[in-house]
Short mmCIF file of C-alpha atoms in Angstrom, two decimals:
data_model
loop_
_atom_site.label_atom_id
_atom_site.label_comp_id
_atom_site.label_asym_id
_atom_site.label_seq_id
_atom_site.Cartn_x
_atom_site.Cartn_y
_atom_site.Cartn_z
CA UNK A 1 -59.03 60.01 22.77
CA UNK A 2 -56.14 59.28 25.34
CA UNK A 3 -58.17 58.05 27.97
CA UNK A 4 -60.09 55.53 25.60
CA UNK A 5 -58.75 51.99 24.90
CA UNK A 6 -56.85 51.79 21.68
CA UNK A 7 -58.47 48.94 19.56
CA UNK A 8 -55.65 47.47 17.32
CA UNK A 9 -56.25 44.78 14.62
CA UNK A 10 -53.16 43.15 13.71
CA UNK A 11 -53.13 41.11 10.26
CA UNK A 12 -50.35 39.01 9.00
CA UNK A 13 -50.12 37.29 5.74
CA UNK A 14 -48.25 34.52 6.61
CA UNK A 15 -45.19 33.63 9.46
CA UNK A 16 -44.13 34.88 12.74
CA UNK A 17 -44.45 38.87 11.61
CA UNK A 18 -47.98 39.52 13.48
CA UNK A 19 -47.25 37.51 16.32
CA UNK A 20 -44.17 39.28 17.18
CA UNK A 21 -45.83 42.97 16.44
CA UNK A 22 -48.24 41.54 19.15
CA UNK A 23 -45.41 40.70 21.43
CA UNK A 24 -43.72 44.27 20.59
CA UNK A 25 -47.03 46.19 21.39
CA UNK A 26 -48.04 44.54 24.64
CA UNK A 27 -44.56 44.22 25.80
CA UNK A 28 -44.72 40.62 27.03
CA UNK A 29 -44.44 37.46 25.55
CA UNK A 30 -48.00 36.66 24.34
CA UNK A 31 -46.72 34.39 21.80
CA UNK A 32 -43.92 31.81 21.93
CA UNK A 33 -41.20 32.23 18.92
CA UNK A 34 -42.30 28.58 17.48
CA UNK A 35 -45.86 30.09 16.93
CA UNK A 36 -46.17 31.06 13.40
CA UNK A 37 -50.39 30.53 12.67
CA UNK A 38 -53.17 30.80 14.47
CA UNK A 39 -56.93 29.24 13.58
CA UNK A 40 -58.77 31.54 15.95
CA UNK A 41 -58.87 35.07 16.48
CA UNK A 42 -57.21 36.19 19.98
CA UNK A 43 -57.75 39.48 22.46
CA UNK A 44 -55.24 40.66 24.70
CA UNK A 45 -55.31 43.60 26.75
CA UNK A 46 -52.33 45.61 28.25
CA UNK A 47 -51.10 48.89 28.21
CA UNK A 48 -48.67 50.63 25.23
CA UNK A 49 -46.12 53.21 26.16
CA UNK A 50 -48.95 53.97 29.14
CA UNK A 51 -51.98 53.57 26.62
CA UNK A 52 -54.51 51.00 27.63
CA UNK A 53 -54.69 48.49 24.79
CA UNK A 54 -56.63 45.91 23.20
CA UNK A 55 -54.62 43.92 20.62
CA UNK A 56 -56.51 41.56 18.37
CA UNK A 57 -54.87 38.95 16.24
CA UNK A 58 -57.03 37.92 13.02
CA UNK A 59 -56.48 34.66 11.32
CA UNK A 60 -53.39 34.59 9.12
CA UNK A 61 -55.57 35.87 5.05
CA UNK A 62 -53.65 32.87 3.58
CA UNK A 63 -53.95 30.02 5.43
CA UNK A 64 -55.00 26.95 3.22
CA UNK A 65 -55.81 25.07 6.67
CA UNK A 66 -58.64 27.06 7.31
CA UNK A 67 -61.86 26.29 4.90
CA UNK A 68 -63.83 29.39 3.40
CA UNK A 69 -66.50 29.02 6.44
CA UNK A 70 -63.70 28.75 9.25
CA UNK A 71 -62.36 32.16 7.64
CA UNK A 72 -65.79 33.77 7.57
CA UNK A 73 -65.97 33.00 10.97
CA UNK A 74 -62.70 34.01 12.45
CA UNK A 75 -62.96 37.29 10.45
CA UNK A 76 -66.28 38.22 12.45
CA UNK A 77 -65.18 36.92 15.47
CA UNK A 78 -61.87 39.85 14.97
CA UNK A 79 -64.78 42.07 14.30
CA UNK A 80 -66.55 41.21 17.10
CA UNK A 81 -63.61 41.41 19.32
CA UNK A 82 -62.59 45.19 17.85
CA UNK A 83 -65.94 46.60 17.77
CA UNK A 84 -67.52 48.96 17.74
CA UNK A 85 -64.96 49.54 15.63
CA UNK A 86 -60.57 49.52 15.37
CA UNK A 87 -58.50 52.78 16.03
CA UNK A 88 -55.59 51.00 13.86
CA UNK A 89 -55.14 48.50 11.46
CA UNK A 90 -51.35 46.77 11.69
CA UNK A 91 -50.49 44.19 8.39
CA UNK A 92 -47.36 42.86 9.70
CA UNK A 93 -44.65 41.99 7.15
CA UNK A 94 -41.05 40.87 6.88
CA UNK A 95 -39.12 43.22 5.24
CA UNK A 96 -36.54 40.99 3.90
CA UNK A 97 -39.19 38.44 2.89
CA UNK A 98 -41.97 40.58 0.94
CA UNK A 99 -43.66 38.71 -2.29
CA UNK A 100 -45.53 39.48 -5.18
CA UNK A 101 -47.98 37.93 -3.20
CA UNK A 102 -48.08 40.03 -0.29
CA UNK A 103 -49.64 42.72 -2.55
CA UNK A 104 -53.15 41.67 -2.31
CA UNK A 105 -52.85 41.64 1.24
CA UNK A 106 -54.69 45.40 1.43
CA UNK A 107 -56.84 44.21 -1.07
CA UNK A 108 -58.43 41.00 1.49
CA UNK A 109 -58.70 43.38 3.83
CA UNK A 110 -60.42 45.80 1.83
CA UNK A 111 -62.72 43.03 1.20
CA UNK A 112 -63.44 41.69 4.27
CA UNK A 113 -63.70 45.06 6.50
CA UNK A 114 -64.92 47.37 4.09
CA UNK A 115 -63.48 49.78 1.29
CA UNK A 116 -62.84 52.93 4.19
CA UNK A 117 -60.59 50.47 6.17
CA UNK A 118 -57.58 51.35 4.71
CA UNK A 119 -57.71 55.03 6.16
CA UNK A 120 -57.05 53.26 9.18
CA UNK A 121 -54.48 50.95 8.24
CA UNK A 122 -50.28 50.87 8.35
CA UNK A 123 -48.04 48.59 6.95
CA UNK A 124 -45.33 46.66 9.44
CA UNK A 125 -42.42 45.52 8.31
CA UNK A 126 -40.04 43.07 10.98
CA UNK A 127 -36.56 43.98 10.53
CA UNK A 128 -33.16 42.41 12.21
CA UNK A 129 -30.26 44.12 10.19
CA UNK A 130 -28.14 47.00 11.27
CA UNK A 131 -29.43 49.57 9.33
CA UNK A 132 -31.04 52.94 11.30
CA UNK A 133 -33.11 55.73 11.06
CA UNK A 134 -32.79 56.95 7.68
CA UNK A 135 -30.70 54.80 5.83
CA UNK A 136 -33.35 51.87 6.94
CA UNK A 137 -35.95 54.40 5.55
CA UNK A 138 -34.17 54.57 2.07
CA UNK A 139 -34.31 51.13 1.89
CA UNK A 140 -37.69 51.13 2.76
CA UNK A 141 -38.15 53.39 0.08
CA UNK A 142 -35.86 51.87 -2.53
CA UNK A 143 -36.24 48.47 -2.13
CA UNK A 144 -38.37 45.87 -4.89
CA UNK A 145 -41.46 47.45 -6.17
CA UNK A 146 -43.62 45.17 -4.70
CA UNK A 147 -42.81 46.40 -1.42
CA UNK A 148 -42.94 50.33 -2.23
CA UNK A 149 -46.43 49.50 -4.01
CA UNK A 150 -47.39 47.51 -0.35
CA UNK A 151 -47.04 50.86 1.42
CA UNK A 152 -48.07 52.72 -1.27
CA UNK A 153 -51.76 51.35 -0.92
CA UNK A 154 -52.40 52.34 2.82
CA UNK A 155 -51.29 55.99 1.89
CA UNK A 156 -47.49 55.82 2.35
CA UNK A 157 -47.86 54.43 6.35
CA UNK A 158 -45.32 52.32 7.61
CA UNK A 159 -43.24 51.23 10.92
CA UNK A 160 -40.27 49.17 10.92
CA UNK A 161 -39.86 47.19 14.42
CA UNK A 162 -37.42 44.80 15.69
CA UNK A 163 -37.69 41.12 15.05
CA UNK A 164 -35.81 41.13 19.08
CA UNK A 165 -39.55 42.34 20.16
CA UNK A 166 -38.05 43.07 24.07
CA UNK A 167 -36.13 45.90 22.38
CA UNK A 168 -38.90 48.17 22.76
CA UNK A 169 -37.07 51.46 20.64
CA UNK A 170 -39.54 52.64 18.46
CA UNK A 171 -42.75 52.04 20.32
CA UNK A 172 -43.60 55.52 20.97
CA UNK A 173 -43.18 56.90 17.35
CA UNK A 174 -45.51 54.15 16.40
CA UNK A 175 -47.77 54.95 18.93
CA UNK A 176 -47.71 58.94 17.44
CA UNK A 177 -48.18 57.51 14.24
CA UNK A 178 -51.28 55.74 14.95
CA UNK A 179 -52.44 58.95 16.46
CA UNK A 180 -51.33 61.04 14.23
CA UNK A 181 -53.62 59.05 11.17
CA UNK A 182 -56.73 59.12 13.74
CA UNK A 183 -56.34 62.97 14.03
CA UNK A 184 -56.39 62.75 10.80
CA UNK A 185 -59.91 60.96 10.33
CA UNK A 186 -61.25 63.37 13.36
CA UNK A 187 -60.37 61.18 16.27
CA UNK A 188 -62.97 58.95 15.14
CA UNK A 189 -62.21 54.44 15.14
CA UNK A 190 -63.05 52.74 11.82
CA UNK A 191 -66.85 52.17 11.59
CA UNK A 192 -68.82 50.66 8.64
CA UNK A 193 -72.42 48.80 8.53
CA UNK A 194 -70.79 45.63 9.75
CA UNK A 195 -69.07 46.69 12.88
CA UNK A 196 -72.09 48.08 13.63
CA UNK A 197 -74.53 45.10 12.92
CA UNK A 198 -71.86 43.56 15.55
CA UNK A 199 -71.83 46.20 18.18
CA UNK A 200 -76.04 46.01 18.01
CA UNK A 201 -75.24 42.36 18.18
CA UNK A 202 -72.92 42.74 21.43
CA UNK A 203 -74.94 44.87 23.05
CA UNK A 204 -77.89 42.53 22.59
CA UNK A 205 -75.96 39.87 24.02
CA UNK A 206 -74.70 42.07 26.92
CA UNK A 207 -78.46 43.03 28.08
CA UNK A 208 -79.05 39.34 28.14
CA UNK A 209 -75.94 38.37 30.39
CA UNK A 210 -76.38 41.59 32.73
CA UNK A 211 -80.21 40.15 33.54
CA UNK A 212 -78.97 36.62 34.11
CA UNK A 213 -76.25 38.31 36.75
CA UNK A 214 -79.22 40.57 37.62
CA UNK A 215 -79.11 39.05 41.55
CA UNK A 216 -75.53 38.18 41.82
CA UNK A 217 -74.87 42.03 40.88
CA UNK A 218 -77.53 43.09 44.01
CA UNK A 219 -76.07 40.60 46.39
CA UNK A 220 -72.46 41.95 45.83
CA UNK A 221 -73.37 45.61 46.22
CA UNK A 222 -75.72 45.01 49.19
CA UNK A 223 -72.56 42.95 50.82
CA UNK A 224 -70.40 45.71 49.60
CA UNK A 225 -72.64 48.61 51.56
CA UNK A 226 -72.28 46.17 54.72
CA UNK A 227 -68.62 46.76 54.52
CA UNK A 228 -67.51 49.81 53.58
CA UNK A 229 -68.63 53.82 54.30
CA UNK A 230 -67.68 56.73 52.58
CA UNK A 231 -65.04 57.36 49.73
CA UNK A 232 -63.89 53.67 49.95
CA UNK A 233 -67.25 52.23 49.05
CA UNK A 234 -67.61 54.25 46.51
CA UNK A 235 -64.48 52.96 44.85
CA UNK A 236 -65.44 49.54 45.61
CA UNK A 237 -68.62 49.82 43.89
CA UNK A 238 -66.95 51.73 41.40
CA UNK A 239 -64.25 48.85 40.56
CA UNK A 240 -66.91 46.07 40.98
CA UNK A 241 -69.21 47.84 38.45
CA UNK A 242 -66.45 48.73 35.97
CA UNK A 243 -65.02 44.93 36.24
CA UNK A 244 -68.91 43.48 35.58
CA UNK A 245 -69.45 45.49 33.29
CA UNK A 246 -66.47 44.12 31.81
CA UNK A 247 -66.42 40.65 32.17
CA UNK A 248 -70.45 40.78 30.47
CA UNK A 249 -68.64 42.34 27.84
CA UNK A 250 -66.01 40.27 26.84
CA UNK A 251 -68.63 37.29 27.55
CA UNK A 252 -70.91 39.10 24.89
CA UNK A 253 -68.02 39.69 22.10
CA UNK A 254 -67.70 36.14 22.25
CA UNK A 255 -71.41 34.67 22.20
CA UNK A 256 -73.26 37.06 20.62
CA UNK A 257 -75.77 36.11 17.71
CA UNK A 258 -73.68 37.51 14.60
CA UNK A 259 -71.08 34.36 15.68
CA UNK A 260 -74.09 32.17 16.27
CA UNK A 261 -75.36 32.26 12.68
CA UNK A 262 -73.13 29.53 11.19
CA UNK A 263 -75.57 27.12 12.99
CA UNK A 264 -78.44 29.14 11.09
CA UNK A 265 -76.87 28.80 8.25
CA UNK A 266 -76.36 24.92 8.38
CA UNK A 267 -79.67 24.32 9.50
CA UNK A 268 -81.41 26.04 6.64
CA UNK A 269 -79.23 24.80 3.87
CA UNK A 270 -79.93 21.20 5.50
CA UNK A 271 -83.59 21.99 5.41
CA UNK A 272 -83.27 23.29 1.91
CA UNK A 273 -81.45 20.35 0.55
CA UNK A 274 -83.46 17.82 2.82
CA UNK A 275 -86.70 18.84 1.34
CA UNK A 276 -85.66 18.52 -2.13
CA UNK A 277 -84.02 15.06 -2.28
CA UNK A 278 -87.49 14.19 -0.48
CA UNK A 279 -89.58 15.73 -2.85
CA UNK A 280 -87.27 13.48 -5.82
CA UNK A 281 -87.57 10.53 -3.60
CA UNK A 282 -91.61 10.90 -3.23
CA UNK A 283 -92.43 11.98 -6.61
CA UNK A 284 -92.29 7.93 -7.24
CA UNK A 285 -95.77 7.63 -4.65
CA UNK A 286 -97.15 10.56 -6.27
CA UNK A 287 -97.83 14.28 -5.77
CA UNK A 288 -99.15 13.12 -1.67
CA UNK A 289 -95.46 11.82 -1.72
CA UNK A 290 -94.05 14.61 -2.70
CA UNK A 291 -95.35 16.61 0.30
CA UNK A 292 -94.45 13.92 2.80
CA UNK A 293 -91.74 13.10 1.20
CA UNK A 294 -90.43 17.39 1.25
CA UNK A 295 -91.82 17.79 4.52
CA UNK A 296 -89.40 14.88 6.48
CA UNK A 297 -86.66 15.18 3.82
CA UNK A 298 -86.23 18.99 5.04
CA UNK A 299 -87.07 17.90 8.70
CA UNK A 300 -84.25 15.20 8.41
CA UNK A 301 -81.79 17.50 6.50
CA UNK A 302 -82.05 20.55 8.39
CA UNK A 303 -81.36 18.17 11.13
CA UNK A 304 -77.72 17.18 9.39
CA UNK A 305 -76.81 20.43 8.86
CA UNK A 306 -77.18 21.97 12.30
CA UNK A 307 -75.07 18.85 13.53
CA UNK A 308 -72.37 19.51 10.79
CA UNK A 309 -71.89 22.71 11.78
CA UNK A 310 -72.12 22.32 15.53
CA UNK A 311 -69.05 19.28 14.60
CA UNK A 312 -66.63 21.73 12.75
CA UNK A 313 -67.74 24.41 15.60
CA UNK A 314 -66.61 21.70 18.11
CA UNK A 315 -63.80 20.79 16.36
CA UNK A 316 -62.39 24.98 15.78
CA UNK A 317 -63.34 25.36 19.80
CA UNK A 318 -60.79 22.28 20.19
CA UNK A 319 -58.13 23.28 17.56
CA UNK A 320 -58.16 26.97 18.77
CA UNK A 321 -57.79 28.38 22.35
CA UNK A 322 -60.31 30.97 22.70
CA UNK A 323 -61.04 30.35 26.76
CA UNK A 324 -57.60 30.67 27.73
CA UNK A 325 -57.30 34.30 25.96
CA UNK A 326 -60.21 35.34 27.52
CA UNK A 327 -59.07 34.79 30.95
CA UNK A 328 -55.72 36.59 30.09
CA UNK A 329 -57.64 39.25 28.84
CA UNK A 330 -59.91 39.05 32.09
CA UNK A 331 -56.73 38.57 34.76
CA UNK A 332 -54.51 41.45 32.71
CA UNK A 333 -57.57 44.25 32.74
CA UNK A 334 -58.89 43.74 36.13
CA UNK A 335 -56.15 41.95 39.03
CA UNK A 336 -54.93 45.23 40.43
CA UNK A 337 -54.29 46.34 43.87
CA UNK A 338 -56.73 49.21 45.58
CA UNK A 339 -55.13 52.72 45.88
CA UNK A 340 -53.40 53.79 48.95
#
């Protein structure tokens, strides 16, 4: 698997942890050092000790900000954004900061993503002290019980990094780890029946897109012919396919009908409870009432509920910043000189 795009998840319980393992990974500053929570999940792409890598940042498991339906949907959105499936699961931590709390941590997860998920997950832990190598290890090892039990529950796996995420030491013997537990599960990424309701999803979505682009996609590659001859068109064609191919993708993780059901889900709970308050209301006119009065009750409250949701999905695309990742992601995978 070293030519294929590592697909990293990165979790974090609460603080700054996650967002400067993301910052660590990609090498670059993706998030500011005031940023400590985020309500949307985020994709960036980059490269990791000369892997190609797509980092995903899920919603922060204990955020009382975000209500039980935001949650729902940031966690499939994460999905949607690692399928068809993650090669690693990262649940950043501060070592000097690790609670009772933090302890359920693998257990959300395991919730969320599926029993199986924790073969594929490794435990984080942010350190700035002084200790190295092995007497950081011991303390690892030593330390509270709540911490040993953390690491303990995704089969002994962890990585210390620096909370100074430009000192990149360490970043290839994480990388070996995370390699090391795929070889262990035969090379293979996570996959369950969710991430693959989501990938069918995707690639739904994707087939949809690519026919829209359908004359764009012929115009470009008849101008292309026009232009070049030989070896040099067939990189072109090569570079403009790969970088369609893409952008439709990206474009599909984002729209795709498994993050579009929240607005199904409204609308038929609307209808549901709609009908019935009509029914109560035209049980006074009779049992004729009762039909007319179901009929535009559910009409009427199916109504409210598609326009409740589409508010608090107006109001997350607002809070979060969804748009501007993707065209990092899209400017970081696919702005790079021809070969000489």
């Amino acid at each position: 698997f070293g030519d294929v795009e590592l697909r990293i998840l990165v979790i974090g319980s609460s603080g700054t942890s996650q967002f400067l393992l993301t910052n660590f990974i990609l090498g670059r500053e993706e998030f500011s050092d005031n940023v400590c929570s985020i309500t949307s999940s985020q994709k960036n792409v980059g490269e990791f000790v000369g892997r190609r890598v797509a980092v995903v940042n899920g919603p922060n498991m204990y955020n009382k900000d975000l209500s039980k339906t935001k949650m729902r949907k940031e966690l499939r959105r994460s999905m949607c954004l690692t399928s068809p499936g993650p090669h690693a699961v990262l649940i950043a931590f501060d070592l000097e900061k690790i609670s009772p709390n933090d302890m359920k941590t693998p257990k959300l997860v395991t919730n969320k993503f599926g029993q199986n998920v924790l073969n594929y997950t490794m435990v984080l832990l942010v350190y700035d002290g002084h200790l190295r190598d092995r007497a950081l290890n011991e303390k690892v090892m030593r330390t509270d019980w709540h911490l040993c039990e953390l690491v303990e529950q995704c089969n002994g796996r962890y990585h210390v990094f620096s909370k100074n995420w430009r000192n990149q030491a360490g970043n290839r013997e994480l990388l070996h780890k995370i390699e090391r537990m795929l070889q262990a599960m035969g090379g293979h990424h996570y996959i369950n029946r969710s991430y693959k309701r989501a990938e069918d999803s995707i690639r739904t979505e994707e087939r949809k897109l690519r026919k829209k682009k359908h004359s764009e996609i012929k115009r470009t590659c008849r101008d292309l012919e026009e232009q070049f001859r030989g070896d040099e068109l067939r990189w072109q064609m090569d570079n403009y396919n790969a970088s369609v191919g893409a952008e439709i993708r990206d474009k599909a993780e984002l729209q795709n009908s498994r993050l579009r059901t929240t607005l199904a889900v409204g609308l038929g709970l609307g209808f549901v409870a709609g009908a019935a308050m009509g029914m109560i209301v035209g049980s006074v006119e009779g049992p004729a009432g009762m039909v007319v009065g179901g009929a535009v009750g559910g009409v009427v409250g199916g109504a409210s509920g598609a326009a409740a949701q589409l508010a608090i999905q107006h109001l997350d695309d607002r809070v979060g910043s969804q748009t501007a990742n993707f065209n990092a992601a899209f400017i970081n995978r696919f702005f790079r000189a021809p070969p000489v």
